[in-house]
Every structure is written in C-alpha cells, then in structure tokens.
Amino acid sequence: MKALERQTAALKALGRIEGLGSELKRLKADLGAIRLWRPAAGLVRQCEEALRMIARIAERLDRSLVVTVIGPSGSGKSTLVNALAGGDEISASGHQRPTTERVVIFDRAGADAAELARDLGAEAVDVRAAGGGRLPEGLCLVDTPDTDSMANRRHLPMLERAVSQSDVLICMFDAENPKRRDHADTIAPMVRRFDGESLVVVLNKCDRLDEVELRERIVPDFLDYLRSAWGGAAGSALCISARSHLREPAWDPGAGPRHGFDQFAGLARIVFGDMRRSGFAIDRRVENAQRLGDVVRAEIRRELAADRAALAEAGHRLNAAHAEAAAAALEALRGGEVRLPAGMGAEVYRQLAQRWVGPVGWVLAFWARLIGFGSGIGSLLRLRPPLPRSRQAPAGPRALPRPDEDGRLAAAIGGFRLALLRRWPDAAEMLVRGRFDPAVRGAETADACVEAFSAPLAAFWGQAVDAESGRIPAALSGFWLQALLNAPAIFLVGYVGWVAVASFFRGDYLGGDFFGHAFWLILIGLALGFFLLQVLVRLRLNPGRIAARAAERLGRGLPSAADGPGAEVGSQLQALGGLLAEFSDSAEGGSAAPECGRPPHG
C-alpha cells in the first residue's frame, strides 16, 4: 500500500514539476525575444540553468532523501554528522580531515549513496556506511568541504554539485563568530534554492556563550543578518552543541558547557522524525523545484523593476514620435501628385459593362473588350504592362503601390521618416537608460521603423484607392442615369421603327436614304449617351479626387507599424511591457506596454 501511495505521489509530483518547467520555458522564450534589452541574456541563462536543475530533480524523485551539511572551517560539520549518526566517529574531525578535499556520503548500508556518488563524480566522492549508528534507511547524509578552505576555488564546484543534488540543506555557523560575510556570501546563491523545511540553519557551539545573550541578542541579530544576506531565506535558527552529543566529547578541563540550552533534540527530530515521514522526500523535491522557479522569477522581477520607469517613458516617447510621424504621413497623402494604378480605368469600364443595360450597355461591353484586347496587344509588344485580371477571379494578391510610382505615397513615407527622426534621439536615449543596446541610437533603427511602417501604409493606401475607385461603377449605374443616357438611342430606334411600320401598312415604302439617315441619327444618339457617360467616368476617375477621398478613408484606420518585420524596437518594447504587467504587484497595476508607437485613429 505504501509503495502504491509513493508511486501516486511521484506521478503527481512529476506533473507539478513538468508544469514548473513549462512556465520557465515560456519565460525563457519571452526573454529570448527581447534581445535588445541587455539583462535578457543573463536571465535566459538563469532560466536554462534552473531548467537543468529541475530536470535533475525529476530524475531522482524515487531516490533516497539527501541531506547535505555545509559550513566554514571549524563550524562543526563533521562533529554534527557524528552526533547525528549516534555519536560514532564516522567522519574524521579537524582541519586536515578527508572532507577538506572530498565530499563524503554516509548512509545506512552504502547502497543508497551509489547513484548519488555517480552523479557527483566518483573521483571527488567517498561513500561510507553508517550501519552501526542510527541513520535511518532511505537517507543519505553528506559532509562537504569547507566553504573557506585554502583550496576554495577547487572545492566550490564540488560543493555546488553536492548542493544541486540535495533535498535538505543544513547550514552550519559558529556561534562564536556567526556573522562571517565571506561564508554567507559564498553560499547565498545555493541557499536561495531552498525554503521552508528544505533549509535548516544551525548555530553550533552555543554552549560557549552566555545563554541570555545568546537568546536575546546573538540569535535575533544573526537572523536579521541572514535575511539581509540571503534575501529572506532564513526563517529560524537552531542553537546546538554538537560536541555534547558525541559518545566521547573529550572536553578540555574547565571548558565544559556553560549552560544546558541546546536544541539538538529538535534537530534530531527533524532528521529522524519529519524526514522519515512518507512522501517527505518527494515534497521537498517539488518544493525545491518550485523554489528554483521562484528564484528566477524574483530575479526577472528585480531586473524589470530597475528599468520600469525608463521603459515606460521610452514607450510614451516612441508613441508620441510615431503619432506625430503618422500625422505627417497623412498630411502628405492629402496633397501632391498621384498616379492611379495601371488598369484602374479598364476595371471601372468592365464593372460598368456588367451593370449597364440597353444600347449604352452594349457599347460599354464592346468598349471594355476593346480595352482588354488592346492591353493584351500592348503587353505582347511590351508597349505597356498588362492589365490586372478580373477582381472576381483574382490570380493573386494585388501588387502594392510603389513610392517611386506614386508621388503621394513617396511624400508620405518621406514625411513620416523626417518627423520620426526629429523625435528619435530623445526616445532612444530613454531606451538606453532602460538598458537597451546603445545601437538603438543609430538612424538605422529608426529607418527600420520607417520600413515597417511603409509596407502597411502602402497596402492600406492601395486598399483605400481601390475602395474609392470601386465606388465609381455603383455610383454611375443608377436606374435614372441609365434611363437618361439610354433615352436618345431608344427614342430614335422606337421612332424609326414606328415610322417604318406605319409606312408599311399604308403601302408607302421608305427608301434606303431614310434608313441610312436613321442609322446615323441613332448612332449619334447612342454616341451622345456614351460620351456623356465617358465624361462622368473621367470626372469620377480624377486622380486628385480619388486620392483625397482615399486619404480620408486611410486617416480613419491607419495601421500600426509595431507589427512590421523591421520594427524590432517596437515589438521588443511591447514584449517587455507584457512582462512588466505580468510581474507587477497588484497594488501597482500593469505598466503600459511600450511599443514602437501606434498611429492615431480618426
């Protein structure tokens, strides 16, 4: 039954750990997308390291609990290991003991530590059995090199590997000199990975101090010091005299304990009671994985907080610069030269031919086919580009207008660039204050925003021109206009037909001259109607009129350039704004997402 419960707990733990890993992977991807923000590279590296540590935790969910003791020389690490093992001399004490050079793993029979030793590297690890003592099964007790030994540079990597494989960390301090900045600073990055029941702080040699001073001054000051040095990781500290719990303490004459205040029993209860609880090891591993994620998130939050004000101001300045530049582009679109897209007139006539009926409609159909045929001949002889296919069956997306072919579009893009460059230095300087790469000061970065704006502007300008030209056939195909322009030809045809029929019944046959004159008269009436329609079409196809109306339409829905491929600064500022909002405290609220700028609507 216990095995089944353990398997169920392990499955649930794997699910939670996988969720933590997914969250870190998302953060890593988000940070990797904002490479211009210089702190992002270091934060991505932290995410990668945390993911590796979490993966190692997941791999050893079903292994024995690993309790590691760390501390400086003389703090009593080996003495504590011996005391916990039942007072037996399983770990040699003294400044020249073997643990000065190697990590030593103790367990009940030596088998539980085999996998751990392989992970740490067999060349730097000793495995020893503590079968004669009271170490419980399923627990590995690890004694580590001193944090302040003379071979510190060589020992620190071994110490870090041992800590990375640990579930519970016992941090030893010498009560006679607890505030050692070198020791606290050395282990601070390791300690931040542990929290709650996974971190035990021990003040050893408390029997050498006055009890009242220990309780009222030393311990409170020590905890305040640790919270400052470790960022609040330490909640409490146990005061012990590890030597008092050896079988042969070998006190110097006249140097025995000064009082009986000793919390070793509480420490032993943690090691031999709480840690033997079913599921304790799995719980610690899940909490340690959670703690790793919290450490990374705290670091991201800290870095973002340092740049919050500068990034928000940079976003406001870029928005203002973009709005001013977009307004300049719109102003340029309202004046200047414009060249209608090739084939627009033919397209208008084709649609009119589909809408018109009567004699003028027949002429329109002939005229539309004639224009299409002429375009094909011109294309064959390379006299002019071919007309676009029917819009009802397009072969592909319509080609975007080109600035070198459209004077208004070129002027709009030029106006946008000049206005943006005027405001760019101030915005770029604020970006650099927010720790963006100083390269954003260059005109190339501003030009990237211009390029990103140009493509959507050209697309929307082309759509606006198409929309305005598309209104022409509908406007010129009304019932009354068709009736008015068809009336002369229809009246003349009707009149000639009535005269011919009446003359036939009277027996008065009309000559060829009558029908010849009638034909030319009908043709003149038809030409008059078609000519008037041509005049109306030309008036509506006026480039200035279409461009002005297209500019008005564009001003009501000008696209944002922030999504353009060249607007790298804008997209990364927007991504940073999302992270700022995510990591903001609820009291502060989300920060405005800074971006390359959005043009005004309306």
Coordinates of C-alpha atoms in Angstrom, one line a residue, residues 265-547:
A265 CA 16.8 17.3 20.1
G266 CA 14.8 19.5 17.8
L267 CA 17.3 19.0 15.0
A268 CA 17.3 15.2 15.6
R269 CA 13.5 15.2 15.5
I270 CA 13.6 16.9 12.1
V271 CA 16.2 14.5 10.7
F272 CA 14.9 11.3 12.2
G273 CA 11.2 12.2 12.5
D274 CA 9.9 14.6 10.0
M275 CA 12.3 13.4 7.3
R276 CA 11.2 9.8 7.7
R277 CA 7.6 10.8 7.1
S278 CA 6.1 9.2 4.0
G279 CA 6.3 11.5 1.0
F280 CA 8.7 13.9 2.7
A281 CA 11.5 13.5 0.1
I282 CA 9.0 13.9 -2.8
D283 CA 7.5 17.0 -1.1
R284 CA 10.9 18.5 -0.6
R285 CA 11.9 17.9 -4.2
V286 CA 8.7 19.5 -5.5
E287 CA 9.1 22.5 -3.2
N288 CA 12.8 22.9 -4.2
A289 CA 11.8 22.8 -7.9
Q290 CA 9.2 25.5 -7.1
R291 CA 11.8 27.5 -5.2
L292 CA 14.1 27.4 -8.3
G293 CA 11.3 28.9 -10.4
D294 CA 10.6 31.5 -7.7
V295 CA 14.3 32.5 -7.6
V296 CA 14.3 33.0 -11.4
R297 CA 11.0 34.9 -11.3
A298 CA 12.3 37.1 -8.4
E299 CA 15.4 37.9 -10.5
I300 CA 13.3 38.8 -13.5
R301 CA 11.1 40.9 -11.3
R302 CA 14.1 42.7 -9.9
E303 CA 15.6 43.5 -13.3
L304 CA 12.3 44.7 -14.7
A305 CA 11.7 46.9 -11.6
A306 CA 15.1 48.6 -12.1
D307 CA 14.1 49.7 -15.6
R308 CA 10.3 50.1 -15.2
A309 CA 10.3 53.9 -15.2
A310 CA 12.8 54.3 -18.1
L311 CA 11.0 51.8 -20.3
A312 CA 7.6 53.3 -19.6
E313 CA 8.9 56.7 -20.5
A314 CA 10.6 55.4 -23.6
G315 CA 7.3 53.8 -24.7
H316 CA 5.5 57.1 -24.2
R317 CA 8.1 59.0 -26.2
L318 CA 8.1 56.4 -29.1
N319 CA 4.3 56.5 -29.2
A320 CA 4.4 60.3 -29.4
A321 CA 7.0 60.2 -32.1
H322 CA 5.1 57.6 -34.1
A323 CA 1.8 59.6 -33.8
E324 CA 3.5 62.8 -35.0
A325 CA 5.2 60.9 -37.9
A326 CA 1.9 59.2 -38.9
A327 CA 0.1 62.6 -38.8
A328 CA 2.9 64.0 -41.2
A329 CA 2.4 61.0 -43.5
L330 CA -1.4 61.6 -43.6
E331 CA -0.9 65.3 -44.4
A332 CA 1.4 64.3 -47.3
L333 CA -1.2 62.0 -48.7
R334 CA -3.7 64.8 -48.8
G335 CA -1.6 66.8 -51.3
G336 CA 0.9 66.3 -54.1
E337 CA 0.8 64.2 -57.2
V338 CA -0.8 60.8 -57.5
R339 CA -0.8 58.2 -60.3
L340 CA -3.7 55.8 -60.4
P341 CA -2.8 52.1 -60.6
A342 CA -2.5 50.7 -64.1
G343 CA -5.7 49.2 -65.4
M344 CA -8.0 51.0 -63.0
G345 CA -9.9 52.7 -65.9
A346 CA -10.3 49.4 -67.7
E347 CA -11.6 47.7 -64.5
V348 CA -14.1 50.5 -64.0
Y349 CA -15.4 50.0 -67.6
R350 CA -15.6 46.3 -67.1
Q351 CA -17.7 46.6 -64.0
L352 CA -19.9 49.3 -65.7
A353 CA -20.5 46.9 -68.6
Q354 CA -21.7 44.3 -66.1
R355 CA -24.1 46.7 -64.5
W356 CA -25.5 48.6 -67.6
V357 CA -28.3 47.5 -69.8
G358 CA -29.7 48.9 -73.0
P359 CA -27.8 50.4 -76.0
V360 CA -25.2 52.2 -73.9
G361 CA -24.6 48.9 -72.0
W362 CA -23.9 47.2 -75.3
V363 CA -21.4 49.9 -76.3
L364 CA -19.8 49.6 -72.8
A365 CA -19.4 45.8 -73.2
F366 CA -17.7 46.3 -76.6
W367 CA -15.5 49.1 -75.2
A368 CA -14.4 47.0 -72.2
R369 CA -13.4 44.1 -74.5
L370 CA -11.6 46.5 -76.8
I371 CA -9.6 47.9 -73.9
G372 CA -8.8 44.4 -72.8
F373 CA -7.7 43.4 -76.3
G374 CA -5.6 46.5 -76.6
S375 CA -3.9 45.8 -73.3
G376 CA -3.1 42.2 -74.5
I377 CA -1.5 43.5 -77.7
G378 CA 0.4 46.2 -75.8
S379 CA 1.7 43.5 -73.4
L380 CA 2.7 41.3 -76.3
L381 CA 4.6 44.1 -77.9
R382 CA 5.9 45.2 -74.5
L383 CA 4.5 48.7 -75.0
R384 CA 2.8 48.7 -71.6
P385 CA 2.3 46.4 -68.6
P386 CA -0.7 44.0 -68.7
L387 CA -3.9 44.9 -67.0
P388 CA -4.9 43.0 -63.8
R389 CA -7.3 40.2 -64.1
S390 CA -10.9 40.4 -63.1
R391 CA -11.3 41.0 -59.4
Q392 CA -14.0 38.4 -59.3
A393 CA -11.4 35.8 -60.1
P394 CA -8.0 37.2 -59.0
A395 CA -4.9 35.3 -59.8
G396 CA -3.1 36.5 -56.6
P397 CA -2.7 39.5 -54.3
R398 CA -2.7 42.9 -55.8
A399 CA 0.7 44.4 -56.2
L400 CA 1.4 47.1 -53.6
P401 CA 1.8 50.7 -54.8
R402 CA 5.5 51.7 -55.1
P403 CA 6.7 55.1 -53.8
D404 CA 8.7 55.7 -57.0
E405 CA 5.4 55.3 -58.9
D406 CA 3.1 57.2 -56.5
G407 CA 4.2 60.7 -55.6
R408 CA 1.8 61.0 -52.7
L409 CA 3.0 57.7 -51.2
A410 CA 6.6 58.7 -51.6
A411 CA 5.9 62.0 -49.9
A412 CA 4.0 60.3 -47.1
I413 CA 6.9 57.9 -46.3
G414 CA 9.4 60.8 -46.5
G415 CA 7.3 62.9 -44.2
F416 CA 7.0 60.0 -41.8
R417 CA 10.7 59.5 -41.7
L418 CA 11.6 63.1 -41.2
A419 CA 9.1 63.5 -38.3
L420 CA 10.3 60.3 -36.7
L421 CA 14.0 61.2 -36.9
R422 CA 13.3 64.5 -35.2
R423 CA 11.9 62.7 -32.1
W424 CA 14.1 59.6 -32.2
P425 CA 17.1 60.8 -30.2
D426 CA 15.1 61.6 -27.1
A427 CA 13.2 58.3 -27.3
A428 CA 16.4 56.3 -28.0
E429 CA 18.2 57.9 -25.1
M430 CA 15.5 56.8 -22.7
L431 CA 15.7 53.3 -24.2
V432 CA 19.4 53.2 -23.4
R433 CA 18.6 54.3 -19.8
G434 CA 16.3 51.3 -19.7
R435 CA 19.3 49.1 -20.6
F436 CA 18.6 48.7 -24.3
D437 CA 21.5 48.2 -26.6
P438 CA 23.1 51.6 -27.3
A439 CA 22.9 50.7 -31.0
V440 CA 19.2 51.9 -30.9
R441 CA 20.6 55.4 -31.0
G442 CA 21.6 54.9 -34.6
A443 CA 19.5 56.1 -37.5
E444 CA 19.4 52.5 -38.8
T445 CA 17.0 51.6 -36.0
A446 CA 14.7 54.5 -36.8
D447 CA 14.8 53.5 -40.5
A448 CA 13.7 50.0 -39.5
C449 CA 10.6 51.6 -38.0
V450 CA 10.1 53.6 -41.2
E451 CA 10.5 50.5 -43.3
A452 CA 8.0 48.6 -41.1
F453 CA 5.5 51.5 -41.5
S454 CA 6.0 51.7 -45.2
A455 CA 4.7 48.3 -46.1
P456 CA 1.4 48.5 -44.2
L457 CA 0.9 52.1 -45.3
A458 CA 1.4 51.1 -49.0
A459 CA -1.0 48.2 -48.5
F460 CA -3.7 50.3 -46.8
W461 CA -3.2 53.1 -49.3
G462 CA -3.7 50.7 -52.2
Q463 CA -6.8 49.3 -50.5
A464 CA -8.2 52.8 -49.9
V465 CA -7.6 53.8 -53.5
D466 CA -9.2 50.5 -54.7
A467 CA -12.2 51.1 -52.4
E468 CA -12.7 54.6 -53.7
S469 CA -12.4 53.5 -57.4
G470 CA -14.7 50.6 -56.6
R471 CA -17.4 53.1 -55.7
I472 CA -17.4 54.6 -59.2
P473 CA -19.3 51.8 -61.1
A474 CA -22.0 51.7 -58.4
A475 CA -22.4 55.4 -58.4
L476 CA -22.6 55.6 -62.2
S477 CA -25.0 52.6 -62.6
G478 CA -28.2 54.1 -61.1
F479 CA -31.5 53.4 -62.7
W480 CA -32.3 57.1 -63.6
L481 CA -28.8 57.7 -65.1
Q482 CA -29.1 54.6 -67.3
A483 CA -32.6 55.6 -68.3
L484 CA -31.5 59.2 -69.2
L485 CA -28.4 58.2 -71.2
N486 CA -30.2 55.3 -73.0
A487 CA -33.2 57.5 -73.8
P488 CA -31.9 59.2 -77.0
A489 CA -30.9 56.0 -78.7
I490 CA -34.1 54.1 -77.5
F491 CA -36.3 57.0 -78.6
L492 CA -34.7 57.2 -82.0
V493 CA -34.9 53.4 -82.5
G494 CA -38.5 53.5 -81.5
Y495 CA -39.3 56.4 -83.7
V496 CA -37.7 54.9 -86.8
G497 CA -39.4 51.6 -86.1
W498 CA -42.8 53.3 -85.7
V499 CA -42.4 55.3 -89.0
A500 CA -41.3 52.2 -90.9
V501 CA -44.2 50.1 -89.6
A502 CA -46.7 52.8 -90.3
S503 CA -45.4 53.4 -93.8
F504 CA -45.5 49.7 -94.5
F505 CA -49.2 49.4 -93.6
R506 CA -50.0 52.5 -95.7
G507 CA -48.3 50.9 -98.6
D508 CA -45.7 53.6 -98.7
Y509 CA -42.3 52.1 -98.9
L510 CA -39.4 54.0 -97.5
G511 CA -36.2 54.4 -99.4
G512 CA -32.6 53.5 -98.5
D513 CA -31.8 57.1 -97.7
F514 CA -34.3 57.2 -94.9
F515 CA -32.8 54.1 -93.2
G516 CA -29.3 55.4 -93.8
H517 CA -30.1 58.7 -92.2
A518 CA -31.9 56.9 -89.4
F519 CA -28.9 54.7 -88.7
W520 CA -26.6 57.7 -88.4
L521 CA -29.1 59.5 -86.3
I522 CA -29.4 56.5 -83.9
L523 CA -25.6 56.2 -83.8
I524 CA -25.3 59.9 -82.9
G525 CA -27.9 59.5 -80.1
L526 CA -26.0 56.4 -78.8
A527 CA -22.7 58.2 -79.1
L528 CA -24.1 61.1 -77.2
G529 CA -25.2 58.9 -74.3
F530 CA -21.9 57.1 -74.3
F531 CA -20.0 60.4 -74.5
L532 CA -21.9 61.8 -71.5
L533 CA -21.1 58.6 -69.6
Q534 CA -17.4 58.9 -70.5
V535 CA -17.4 62.5 -69.2
L536 CA -18.9 61.3 -65.9
V537 CA -16.4 58.5 -65.7
R538 CA -13.5 60.8 -66.3
L539 CA -14.8 63.2 -63.6
R540 CA -15.0 60.4 -61.1
L541 CA -11.7 58.9 -62.1
N542 CA -9.9 62.2 -61.3
P543 CA -6.7 61.2 -59.5
G544 CA -6.8 64.1 -57.1
R545 CA -10.4 63.4 -56.1
I546 CA -9.7 59.7 -55.6
A547 CA -6.5 60.3 -53.7

